[in-house]
Amino acid sequence: SQTIHQWPATLVQPVGSPLSLECTVEGTSNPNLYWYRQAAGRGLQLLFYSVGIGQISSEVPQNLSASRPQDRQFILSSKKLLLSDSGFYLCACQTSGINNEQFFGPGTRLTVL
Amino acid sequence: SQQGEEDPQALSIQEGENATMNCSYKTSINNLQWYRQNSGRGLVHLILIRSNEREKHSGRLRVTLDTSKKSSSLLITASRAADTASYFCATDASDSWGKFQFGAGTQVVVTP
């Protein structure tokens, strides 16, 4: 079964600083990969998803970008963080194919001050 | 707006009681999944139910799906304190496969 790693677990960054969050997946190949953001006490908002290396789809306009340099690596970035970028960022993986479960990593708690 | 909407938003019960929460959605789906999230943690996958299925069981969990009403329910029987968590439904819409839409969740508190 898949294992999803995310790091760092927590991060405190000043406004205007850059961001790089990393997600790596083990135990599967050619997965669909996802970045979500969760505000406190809320549901998940899909930010980006990728069906393959170099293929990124953005769901909402924002201050963030994503890249997939390798099959099982998904990176979330920003050049200049905003206060509103604070939240809990979750990476998820789905084995390609219809009706497959989506599995989540442990998340990164980002606080922008 | 979000595809999946859970209700109630919060539920407080005692150990041994059953907990039922509902999820409604707007468009046709391939499947619907339920997840649990403990405070500050990642989501744990509970059950996936396909659009051609009406009911699934997993241990103390029972999920139903009514595609005519575009709704699903999650029942936790004989609840335990360890079931305290937020529960989310996520839908995989037929016209946007692989893009899951999550509801805001139901926060369940089980008191001993």
Coordinates of C-alpha atoms in Angstrom, one line a residue:
Chain A
S1 CA 0.0 0.0 0.0
Q2 CA 1.0 3.6 -0.5
T3 CA 2.9 5.6 2.1
I4 CA 2.9 9.4 1.7
H5 CA 5.6 11.5 3.3
Q6 CA 5.3 15.2 3.9
W7 CA 7.8 17.6 5.3
P8 CA 8.2 19.7 7.2
A9 CA 5.5 18.8 9.7
T10 CA 5.2 22.4 10.9
L11 CA 6.5 25.7 9.6
V12 CA 6.4 29.3 10.7
Q13 CA 7.4 31.8 8.0
P14 CA 7.3 35.6 7.8
V15 CA 5.1 37.3 5.2
G16 CA 7.0 37.8 1.9
S17 CA 9.3 34.8 2.4
P18 CA 9.4 31.9 -0.1
L19 CA 7.9 28.5 0.6
S20 CA 8.7 24.9 -0.5
L21 CA 6.7 22.0 0.8
E22 CA 7.6 18.5 -0.3
C23 CA 5.5 15.4 -0.7
T24 CA 6.9 12.0 -1.7
V25 CA 5.0 8.7 -2.3
E26 CA 6.1 5.1 -1.8
G27 CA 4.5 1.9 -2.9
T28 CA 2.9 2.9 -6.1
S29 CA 3.8 4.2 -9.5
N30 CA 2.2 6.8 -11.8
P31 CA -0.2 8.0 -9.2
N32 CA -2.4 11.0 -9.3
L33 CA -1.1 13.5 -6.8
Y34 CA -3.0 16.3 -5.0
W35 CA -2.4 19.3 -2.8
Y36 CA -5.1 20.5 -0.5
R37 CA -5.4 23.3 2.0
Q38 CA -7.5 23.1 5.1
A39 CA -8.4 26.2 7.1
A40 CA -9.0 25.7 10.8
G41 CA -12.3 23.9 11.4
R42 CA -13.1 23.6 7.8
G43 CA -13.1 21.1 4.9
L44 CA -10.4 20.6 2.3
Q45 CA -9.9 22.9 -0.6
L46 CA -8.3 21.3 -3.7
L47 CA -5.3 23.5 -4.8
F48 CA -3.5 21.4 -7.4
Y49 CA -3.6 18.0 -8.9
S50 CA -1.2 16.1 -11.2
V51 CA -1.8 13.1 -13.4
G52 CA 1.9 12.8 -14.4
I53 CA 5.4 14.3 -14.4
G54 CA 5.3 17.9 -15.3
Q55 CA 1.4 17.9 -15.6
I56 CA -0.2 20.3 -13.1
S57 CA -3.7 21.5 -13.0
S58 CA -4.6 24.5 -10.7
E59 CA -8.0 24.6 -9.2
V60 CA -8.1 28.1 -7.7
P61 CA -6.1 31.3 -8.5
Q62 CA -3.7 31.9 -5.7
N63 CA -0.3 32.8 -4.6
L64 CA 1.0 29.2 -4.8
S65 CA 2.4 27.0 -7.5
A66 CA 3.1 23.3 -7.8
S67 CA 5.6 21.1 -9.6
R68 CA 6.1 17.4 -10.2
P69 CA 9.7 16.8 -11.1
Q70 CA 9.5 13.1 -10.5
D71 CA 6.8 10.5 -10.7
R72 CA 6.4 10.3 -6.9
Q73 CA 7.4 13.8 -5.9
F74 CA 5.1 16.7 -5.6
I75 CA 6.2 20.2 -4.5
L76 CA 4.1 23.1 -3.4
S77 CA 5.8 26.5 -3.6
S78 CA 5.4 30.2 -3.2
K79 CA 7.7 33.1 -4.1
K80 CA 6.2 35.4 -1.5
L81 CA 3.9 34.2 1.3
L82 CA 0.8 36.0 2.3
L83 CA -0.9 35.9 5.7
S84 CA -3.8 34.2 4.0
D85 CA -1.5 31.3 3.0
S86 CA -1.6 30.0 6.6
G87 CA -3.3 26.7 7.0
F88 CA -2.9 22.9 7.0
Y89 CA -1.5 21.6 3.7
L90 CA -2.2 18.0 2.8
C91 CA -0.8 15.9 0.0
A92 CA -2.8 13.0 -1.3
C93 CA -2.2 10.2 -3.7
Q94 CA -4.6 8.1 -5.8
T95 CA -3.6 5.1 -7.9
S96 CA -4.7 6.0 -11.4
G97 CA -8.0 4.5 -12.4
I98 CA -11.6 5.1 -11.6
N99 CA -12.9 4.2 -8.2
N100 CA -9.7 4.0 -6.4
E101 CA -9.2 5.4 -2.9
Q102 CA -7.4 8.6 -2.3
F103 CA -4.8 8.4 0.6
F104 CA -3.4 11.3 2.5
G105 CA -0.1 12.3 4.0
P106 CA 0.3 13.6 7.6
G107 CA 0.1 17.2 6.6
T108 CA 2.2 20.4 7.1
R109 CA 1.0 23.1 9.4
L110 CA 2.0 26.5 8.0
T111 CA 1.8 29.7 9.9
V112 CA 2.6 32.9 8.2
L113 CA 3.3 35.8 10.5
Chain B
S1 CA -19.6 26.0 -3.3
Q2 CA -18.4 22.6 -2.1
Q3 CA -19.8 19.5 -3.8
G4 CA -20.2 17.6 -0.6
E5 CA -22.0 19.0 2.4
E6 CA -22.2 17.1 5.7
D7 CA -24.8 17.5 8.4
P8 CA -24.9 17.9 11.2
Q9 CA -21.9 20.1 11.6
A10 CA -21.3 18.7 15.1
L11 CA -22.6 15.7 17.0
S12 CA -22.1 14.8 20.7
I13 CA -23.0 11.4 21.9
Q14 CA -22.1 8.9 24.7
E15 CA -20.1 5.8 24.3
G16 CA -22.2 2.9 23.1
E17 CA -24.6 5.1 21.2
N18 CA -24.8 5.2 17.4
A19 CA -23.7 8.2 15.4
T20 CA -25.2 9.1 12.0
M21 CA -24.1 11.8 9.7
N22 CA -25.2 12.7 6.2
C23 CA -23.6 14.0 3.1
S24 CA -25.4 15.7 0.2
Y25 CA -23.9 16.5 -3.2
K26 CA -24.9 18.3 -6.4
T27 CA -23.7 16.5 -9.5
S28 CA -23.4 12.9 -10.7
I29 CA -20.6 11.0 -9.2
N30 CA -18.3 8.0 -9.9
N31 CA -17.9 7.3 -6.2
L32 CA -18.1 8.8 -2.7
Q33 CA -15.6 8.3 0.0
W34 CA -15.7 8.9 3.8
Y35 CA -12.7 10.0 5.8
R36 CA -11.9 10.5 9.5
Q37 CA -9.5 13.2 10.7
N38 CA -8.3 13.4 14.3
S39 CA -7.4 16.9 15.4
G40 CA -4.3 18.3 13.6
R41 CA -3.7 15.1 11.7
G42 CA -4.0 13.8 8.2
L43 CA -7.2 12.1 6.8
V44 CA -7.7 8.4 7.2
H45 CA -9.7 6.7 4.5
L46 CA -12.7 4.8 5.8
I47 CA -14.9 3.6 3.0
L48 CA -15.4 4.1 -0.7
I49 CA -18.8 3.4 -2.2
R50 CA -19.3 3.3 -5.9
S51 CA -22.2 5.0 -7.7
N52 CA -23.8 1.6 -8.5
E53 CA -23.7 0.5 -4.8
R54 CA -26.3 1.2 -2.2
E55 CA -24.7 0.1 1.0
K56 CA -21.3 -1.0 2.3
H57 CA -20.1 -2.2 5.7
S58 CA -16.7 -2.1 7.3
G59 CA -16.5 -3.2 11.0
R60 CA -18.7 -0.8 12.9
L61 CA -19.2 1.5 9.9
R62 CA -22.1 1.4 7.6
V63 CA -22.4 3.7 4.5
T64 CA -25.4 4.1 2.3
L65 CA -25.7 5.9 -1.0
D66 CA -28.9 7.2 -2.6
T67 CA -28.0 8.6 -6.0
S68 CA -31.6 9.6 -6.7
K69 CA -31.4 12.0 -3.7
K70 CA -27.7 12.7 -4.2
S71 CA -27.0 11.8 -0.6
S72 CA -25.0 9.4 1.6
S73 CA -25.0 8.5 5.2
L74 CA -22.3 7.2 7.6
L75 CA -23.4 5.3 10.6
I76 CA -21.0 4.4 13.4
T77 CA -22.4 1.8 15.7
A78 CA -21.6 1.3 19.3
S79 CA -19.4 4.4 19.4
R80 CA -16.2 4.6 21.4
A81 CA -14.2 7.5 22.8
A82 CA -11.6 6.8 20.1
D83 CA -14.2 7.6 17.4
T84 CA -14.0 11.3 18.4
A85 CA -12.9 13.0 15.2
S86 CA -14.1 15.0 12.3
Y87 CA -15.7 13.0 9.4
F88 CA -15.7 14.2 5.8
C89 CA -17.3 12.9 2.7
A90 CA -15.6 13.4 -0.7
T91 CA -17.1 13.0 -4.1
D92 CA -15.5 12.1 -7.4
A93 CA -17.7 13.7 -9.9
S94 CA -18.5 11.9 -13.2
D95 CA -17.4 14.9 -15.3
S96 CA -14.2 15.6 -13.4
W97 CA -12.7 12.2 -12.6
G98 CA -10.0 12.2 -10.0
K99 CA -10.8 15.7 -8.7
F100 CA -12.3 15.1 -5.2
Q101 CA -14.6 17.7 -3.6
F102 CA -14.8 17.7 0.2
G103 CA -17.5 18.9 2.5
A104 CA -16.9 20.9 5.6
G105 CA -17.2 17.9 7.8
T106 CA -19.1 16.7 10.9
Q107 CA -17.3 17.0 14.2
V108 CA -18.1 14.0 16.4
V109 CA -17.4 13.9 20.1
V110 CA -17.9 10.7 22.0
T111 CA -17.9 11.0 25.8
P112 CA -17.2 8.0 28.1

